[in-house]
Amino acid sequence: MKRLVILGGGESGIGAAILGKKQNFDVFLSDKGIIKKEYKDILLDKKILFEEQQHTDEKILNADWIIKSPGIPKKASIIKKIQEKGITISSEIEFASRYTSSILIAITGSNGKTTTTSLTYEIFKKAGFNVGLAGNIGKSFAWQVAEENYEYYILEISSFQLDNIQNFKPHIAMVLNLSPDHLDQYDYNYQNYINSKFKITQNQNEKDYFIYNLDDEITQKWLQNNHTKAHLLPFSLKEKVEEGAYSDQKNIYITTNTEDALKMKIEDLALIGKHNVANSMAAGIAGKISKIKNEFIKQSLADFEAVEHRLEFVLKINGINFINDSKATNVNSVYYALESMKSPVIWIVGGTDKGNDYSELIPFVKQKVKAIVCLGLDNEKIINTFQDIIPNIAETHSMKDAVNASYLYGKKGDTVLLSPACASFDLFKNYEDRGIQFKEEVRKL
């Protein structure tokens, strides 16, 4: 019996443990932190051995195969020891993909992954497909492979998950866009991060599809210098394409090798903002490839409700709109958020910096932002960037203070936008916790 060691006792780790047990591995799970009670109960019920609050070398380094949760840094000492021993390290998506014959649709990019993944899932579900939603969203992919029987999986995939793939092969892969993110985990080398993202295509063949953003310079450059066997289908907000999708500012058009092209008015799309026009086109292409009827694609694009914590309208108080964009954990996400704002903005920003360069936001900040409320333990970089542009900058260290400060700056017709451009771990458990606290404090006003 081969020994399978799983590092990390979160959603993906527990899912991998359940699948490993089903596949008759000798499974051991190790988490350096505290495992949630609900997960611990599952491990105990399924008689899976585990440890928490430590990584014991002798229990880990005797593994035949190691599954690493995406949240564990590559620089962690236990990872270096595993690499020195030459033990294969895989991500949960790699592990799960080896035990399913389902058709995989995998979506990555610096921004819009969750929205596009959810939108693609809705298209397939509305069309009556037997489809699961997994990856960075929802229930663990491995867990579903162990216990469900879906014919299709729509997967949101992060660079951290792609770092540890070997044979993972989606039938349809998407790279939505690229901008510097998580550079602290990639030796502050943007190219390392780019290479990681494009691993999504590495095992595709001529029968597979690669959907990509024709307007993204980094993607264009990668395609010029690298070869993928997959059938290429671009989407663009700027150029007409023969096969793929494009917009002429009034309508979107989606054409694949299926018979009838799709045309839809942009004003009929459920999601606002140019970036969401692009996301809608990418999801629509996946639907067309899979021969889903235009009516189902259109219905889904028209009816879709925004993902929680992504440009989520919370409340209007005394004429001031409050929008929760807590999932905007990098500069590019904030760029899209500010681009879509139509009224003066009080911008709540800050958290754990990931090597951000805020300079690309300066034109939008000059044009749209009337006040900045910093929310983080260290706000120096943000203040230094914008203090000569925005006279109204407040420093806060709790969500209550941030919401109260933003409300004081606002007047009727303004928008308070929580769009942090940073990770959340200095003051919050995660971006969801940050968004939930924001909504709670807004409701108290």
Tab-separated table of N, CA and C in Angstrom, residues 63-123:
chain	number	residue	atom	x	y	z
A	63	ALA	N	6.867	9.332	2.716
A	63	ALA	CA	5.756	9.267	1.760
A	63	ALA	C	6.224	8.804	0.381
A	64	ASP	N	5.302	8.163	-0.352
A	64	ASP	CA	5.526	7.876	-1.770
A	64	ASP	C	5.054	9.053	-2.628
A	65	TRP	N	4.076	9.791	-2.092
A	65	TRP	CA	3.470	10.891	-2.852
A	65	TRP	C	2.954	11.905	-1.843
A	66	ILE	N	3.162	13.181	-2.127
A	66	ILE	CA	2.708	14.230	-1.214
A	66	ILE	C	1.767	15.179	-1.946
A	67	ILE	N	0.627	15.438	-1.322
A	67	ILE	CA	-0.340	16.398	-1.859
A	67	ILE	C	-0.255	17.644	-0.984
A	68	LYS	N	0.075	18.773	-1.611
A	68	LYS	CA	0.287	20.029	-0.877
A	68	LYS	C	-0.899	20.967	-1.084
A	69	SER	N	-1.450	21.447	0.011
A	69	SER	CA	-2.510	22.455	-0.088
A	69	SER	C	-1.917	23.760	-0.621
A	70	PRO	N	-2.690	24.509	-1.427
A	70	PRO	CA	-2.140	25.709	-2.082
A	70	PRO	C	-1.695	26.797	-1.115
A	71	GLY	N	-2.235	26.789	0.102
A	71	GLY	CA	-1.885	27.845	1.053
A	71	GLY	C	-0.516	27.680	1.703
A	72	ILE	N	0.122	26.536	1.525
A	72	ILE	CA	1.438	26.313	2.138
A	72	ILE	C	2.517	26.910	1.237
A	73	PRO	N	3.309	27.845	1.747
A	73	PRO	CA	4.330	28.495	0.904
A	73	PRO	C	5.368	27.502	0.385
A	74	LYS	N	5.827	27.771	-0.839
A	74	LYS	CA	6.871	26.915	-1.433
A	74	LYS	C	8.174	26.986	-0.642
A	75	LYS	N	8.356	28.090	0.094
A	75	LYS	CA	9.598	28.283	0.843
A	75	LYS	C	9.571	27.635	2.222
A	76	ALA	N	8.450	27.025	2.599
A	76	ALA	CA	8.343	26.389	3.916
A	76	ALA	C	9.423	25.331	4.074
A	77	SER	N	9.962	25.213	5.259
A	77	SER	CA	11.097	24.296	5.489
A	77	SER	C	10.733	22.854	5.170
A	78	ILE	N	9.491	22.441	5.459
A	78	ILE	CA	9.105	21.054	5.184
A	78	ILE	C	9.096	20.780	3.683
A	79	ILE	N	8.755	21.787	2.882
A	79	ILE	CA	8.741	21.613	1.421
A	79	ILE	C	10.169	21.411	0.907
A	80	LYS	N	11.103	22.170	1.439
A	80	LYS	CA	12.510	22.017	1.030
A	80	LYS	C	13.028	20.627	1.368
A	81	LYS	N	12.642	20.111	2.528
A	81	LYS	CA	13.073	18.754	2.932
A	81	LYS	C	12.487	17.699	2.002
A	82	ILE	N	11.224	17.890	1.622
A	82	ILE	CA	10.568	16.941	0.702
A	82	ILE	C	11.268	16.955	-0.657
A	83	GLN	N	11.595	18.156	-1.138
A	83	GLN	CA	12.274	18.282	-2.432
A	83	GLN	C	13.655	17.638	-2.391
A	84	GLU	N	14.340	17.794	-1.286
A	84	GLU	CA	15.666	17.170	-1.136
A	84	GLU	C	15.578	15.648	-1.183
A	85	LYS	N	14.469	15.110	-0.689
A	85	LYS	CA	14.262	13.643	-0.711
A	85	LYS	C	13.787	13.154	-2.079
A	86	GLY	N	13.376	14.084	-2.951
A	86	GLY	CA	12.927	13.710	-4.293
A	86	GLY	C	11.528	13.126	-4.347
A	87	ILE	N	10.713	13.418	-3.342
A	87	ILE	CA	9.330	12.916	-3.328
A	87	ILE	C	8.453	13.825	-4.187
A	88	THR	N	7.615	13.230	-5.010
A	88	THR	CA	6.719	14.014	-5.872
A	88	THR	C	5.716	14.795	-5.032
A	89	ILE	N	5.615	16.105	-5.330
A	89	ILE	CA	4.614	16.958	-4.689
A	89	ILE	C	3.577	17.341	-5.744
A	90	SER	N	2.321	17.045	-5.457
A	90	SER	CA	1.233	17.406	-6.375
A	90	SER	C	0.215	18.265	-5.652
A	91	SER	N	-0.549	19.030	-6.437
A	91	SER	CA	-1.674	19.774	-5.869
A	91	SER	C	-2.898	18.876	-5.846
A	92	GLU	N	-3.892	19.303	-5.113
A	92	GLU	CA	-5.133	18.517	-5.020
A	92	GLU	C	-5.806	18.370	-6.383
A	93	ILE	N	-5.731	19.419	-7.239
A	93	ILE	CA	-6.378	19.303	-8.559
A	93	ILE	C	-5.671	18.254	-9.430
A	94	GLU	N	-4.349	18.171	-9.302
A	94	GLU	CA	-3.596	17.128	-10.011
A	94	GLU	C	-4.023	15.753	-9.526
A	95	PHE	N	-4.052	15.587	-8.221
A	95	PHE	CA	-4.411	14.305	-7.615
A	95	PHE	C	-5.806	13.880	-8.045
A	96	ALA	N	-6.771	14.780	-7.908
A	96	ALA	CA	-8.159	14.451	-8.240
A	96	ALA	C	-8.329	14.129	-9.724
A	97	SER	N	-7.606	14.854	-10.578
A	97	SER	CA	-7.778	14.671	-12.031
A	97	SER	C	-7.355	13.282	-12.486
A	98	ARG	N	-6.506	12.618	-11.705
A	98	ARG	CA	-6.047	11.267	-12.089
A	98	ARG	C	-7.099	10.203	-11.823
A	99	TYR	N	-8.148	10.560	-11.080
A	99	TYR	CA	-9.147	9.562	-10.701
A	99	TYR	C	-10.536	9.917	-11.213
A	100	THR	N	-10.579	10.712	-12.285
A	100	THR	CA	-11.862	11.014	-12.919
A	100	THR	C	-11.703	11.027	-14.436
A	101	SER	N	-12.749	10.587	-15.122
A	101	SER	CA	-12.775	10.676	-16.584
A	101	SER	C	-13.708	11.805	-17.026
A	102	SER	N	-14.144	12.634	-16.086
A	102	SER	CA	-15.031	13.755	-16.400
A	102	SER	C	-14.312	14.778	-17.278
A	103	ILE	N	-15.095	15.553	-18.012
A	103	ILE	CA	-14.544	16.633	-18.843
A	103	ILE	C	-14.248	17.828	-17.940
A	104	LEU	N	-13.017	18.341	-18.026
A	104	LEU	CA	-12.580	19.427	-17.147
A	104	LEU	C	-12.500	20.745	-17.908
A	105	ILE	N	-13.091	21.781	-17.324
A	105	ILE	CA	-12.980	23.145	-17.834
A	105	ILE	C	-12.297	23.953	-16.744
A	106	ALA	N	-11.081	24.425	-17.005
A	106	ALA	CA	-10.255	25.049	-15.972
A	106	ALA	C	-10.018	26.517	-16.307
A	107	ILE	N	-10.224	27.376	-15.312
A	107	ILE	CA	-10.190	28.825	-15.528
A	107	ILE	C	-9.193	29.461	-14.572
A	108	THR	N	-8.239	30.207	-15.134
A	108	THR	CA	-7.295	30.933	-14.303
A	108	THR	C	-7.133	32.349	-14.849
A	109	GLY	N	-6.289	33.137	-14.171
A	109	GLY	CA	-6.091	34.540	-14.516
A	109	GLY	C	-5.854	35.312	-13.236
A	110	SER	N	-5.370	36.523	-13.355
A	110	SER	CA	-5.127	37.330	-12.159
A	110	SER	C	-6.424	37.861	-11.567
A	111	ASN	N	-7.418	38.108	-12.422
A	111	ASN	CA	-8.688	38.668	-11.962
A	111	ASN	C	-9.859	38.055	-12.720
A	112	GLY	N	-10.992	37.981	-12.032
A	112	GLY	CA	-12.214	37.506	-12.676
A	112	GLY	C	-12.414	36.008	-12.658
A	113	LYS	N	-11.504	35.264	-12.003
A	113	LYS	CA	-11.615	33.797	-12.001
A	113	LYS	C	-12.926	33.313	-11.389
A	114	THR	N	-13.235	33.831	-10.199
A	114	THR	CA	-14.421	33.340	-9.496
A	114	THR	C	-15.689	33.690	-10.267
A	115	THR	N	-15.757	34.915	-10.764
A	115	THR	CA	-16.932	35.342	-11.521
A	115	THR	C	-17.104	34.491	-12.779
A	116	THR	N	-16.026	34.321	-13.541
A	116	THR	CA	-16.128	33.584	-14.806
A	116	THR	C	-16.394	32.107	-14.568
A	117	THR	N	-15.789	31.546	-13.532
A	117	THR	CA	-16.036	30.138	-13.197
A	117	THR	C	-17.501	29.942	-12.812
A	118	SER	N	-18.012	30.831	-11.961
A	118	SER	CA	-19.410	30.733	-11.526
A	118	SER	C	-20.363	30.929	-12.697
A	119	LEU	N	-20.026	31.855	-13.577
A	119	LEU	CA	-20.857	32.140	-14.751
A	119	LEU	C	-20.867	30.948	-15.713
A	120	THR	N	-19.702	30.361	-15.945
A	120	THR	CA	-19.611	29.172	-16.812
A	120	THR	C	-20.424	28.027	-16.222
A	121	TYR	N	-20.307	27.837	-14.924
A	121	TYR	CA	-21.072	26.791	-14.231
A	121	TYR	C	-22.579	27.015	-14.419
A	122	GLU	N	-23.029	28.271	-14.280
A	122	GLU	CA	-24.453	28.571	-14.441
A	122	GLU	C	-24.935	28.253	-15.853
A	123	ILE	N	-24.104	28.552	-16.858
A	123	ILE	CA	-24.463	28.252	-18.255
A	123	ILE	C	-24.682	26.749	-18.424
